[in-house]
PDB file of C-alpha atoms in Angstrom:
ATOM      1  CA  UNK A   1       0.706  13.677  13.408  1.00 70.00           C
ATOM      2  CA  UNK A   2       0.675  17.467  13.693  1.00 78.00           C
ATOM      3  CA  UNK A   3      -0.994  17.076  17.277  1.00 86.00           C
ATOM      4  CA  UNK A   4       2.078  15.612  18.390  1.00 87.00           C
ATOM      5  CA  UNK A   5       4.281  18.487  17.067  1.00 82.00           C
ATOM      6  CA  UNK A   6       5.519  16.630  14.067  1.00 81.00           C
ATOM      7  CA  UNK A   7       5.750  18.118  10.738  1.00 82.00           C
ATOM      8  CA  UNK A   8       5.172  16.250   7.358  1.00 84.00           C
ATOM      9  CA  UNK A   9       6.980  16.592   4.159  1.00 86.00           C
ATOM     10  CA  UNK A  10       6.351  15.328   0.555  1.00 89.00           C
ATOM     11  CA  UNK A  11       9.568  13.744  -1.240  1.00 92.00           C
ATOM     12  CA  UNK A  12      10.187  12.099  -4.153  1.00 92.00           C
ATOM     13  CA  UNK A  13      12.376   8.622  -4.438  1.00 92.00           C
ATOM     14  CA  UNK A  14      15.100  10.808  -5.412  1.00 93.00           C
ATOM     15  CA  UNK A  15      15.031  12.946  -2.026  1.00 95.00           C
ATOM     16  CA  UNK A  16      15.677  12.541   1.626  1.00 96.00           C
ATOM     17  CA  UNK A  17      14.421  14.685   4.502  1.00 95.00           C
ATOM     18  CA  UNK A  18      16.688  15.848   6.915  1.00 95.00           C
ATOM     19  CA  UNK A  19      16.063  17.454  10.550  1.00 93.00           C
ATOM     20  CA  UNK A  20      19.132  19.007  11.234  1.00 92.00           C
ATOM     21  CA  UNK A  21      17.667  20.436  14.666  1.00 90.00           C
ATOM     22  CA  UNK A  22      16.823  16.844  15.742  1.00 89.00           C
ATOM     23  CA  UNK A  23      19.586  15.075  13.765  1.00 92.00           C
ATOM     24  CA  UNK A  24      17.439  12.997  11.723  1.00 93.00           C
ATOM     25  CA  UNK A  25      17.617  11.376   8.836  1.00 95.00           C
ATOM     26  CA  UNK A  26      14.733   9.640   6.502  1.00 93.00           C
ATOM     27  CA  UNK A  27      14.553   8.125   3.603  1.00 93.00           C
ATOM     28  CA  UNK A  28      11.003   7.680   2.062  1.00 86.00           C
ATOM     29  CA  UNK A  29      11.752   4.680  -0.157  1.00 81.00           C
ATOM     30  CA  UNK A  30      10.003   2.445   1.555  1.00 76.00           C
ATOM     31  CA  UNK A  31       6.531   3.986   1.275  1.00 80.00           C
ATOM     32  CA  UNK A  32       7.141   4.095  -2.535  1.00 81.00           C
ATOM     33  CA  UNK A  33       6.390   2.093  -5.645  1.00 88.00           C
ATOM     34  CA  UNK A  34       9.959   1.599  -6.425  1.00 90.00           C
ATOM     35  CA  UNK A  35      12.627  -0.463  -7.681  1.00 92.00           C
ATOM     36  CA  UNK A  36      15.287  -2.481  -5.934  1.00 93.00           C
ATOM     37  CA  UNK A  37      17.895   0.500  -7.298  1.00 95.00           C
ATOM     38  CA  UNK A  38      15.869   3.564  -6.450  1.00 94.00           C
ATOM     39  CA  UNK A  39      15.724   1.945  -2.977  1.00 93.00           C
ATOM     40  CA  UNK A  40      19.496   1.230  -2.899  1.00 95.00           C
ATOM     41  CA  UNK A  41      20.028   5.003  -4.116  1.00 95.00           C
ATOM     42  CA  UNK A  42      17.780   6.403  -1.681  1.00 94.00           C
ATOM     43  CA  UNK A  43      19.098   4.469   1.314  1.00 95.00           C
ATOM     44  CA  UNK A  44      22.574   5.416   0.117  1.00 97.00           C
ATOM     45  CA  UNK A  45      21.590   8.914   0.025  1.00 97.00           C
ATOM     46  CA  UNK A  46      20.414   8.874   3.483  1.00 96.00           C
ATOM     47  CA  UNK A  47      23.623   7.173   4.877  1.00 97.00           C
ATOM     48  CA  UNK A  48      25.826   9.515   3.306  1.00 97.00           C
ATOM     49  CA  UNK A  49      23.963  12.528   4.897  1.00 97.00           C
ATOM     50  CA  UNK A  50      24.133  10.849   8.204  1.00 96.00           C
ATOM     51  CA  UNK A  51      27.638  10.175   8.155  1.00 96.00           C
ATOM     52  CA  UNK A  52      28.127  13.991   7.427  1.00 95.00           C
ATOM     53  CA  UNK A  53      26.481  14.982  10.432  1.00 93.00           C
ATOM     54  CA  UNK A  54      28.623  12.743  12.368  1.00 90.00           C
ATOM     55  CA  UNK A  55      31.771  15.054  13.779  1.00 84.00           C
TER      56      UNK A  55
END
């Protein structure tokens, strides 16, 4: 990934990653062992962050 210029960040199921420069929000929940409520909560955080980026 680094060869493409991308950087990676380690996150927990309770965190999301936001790239304000490129306007990208990601939720790592699908890559972790998590129950359905943890996935829902992580996705909800990502949605809220995305909505907050819209003018």
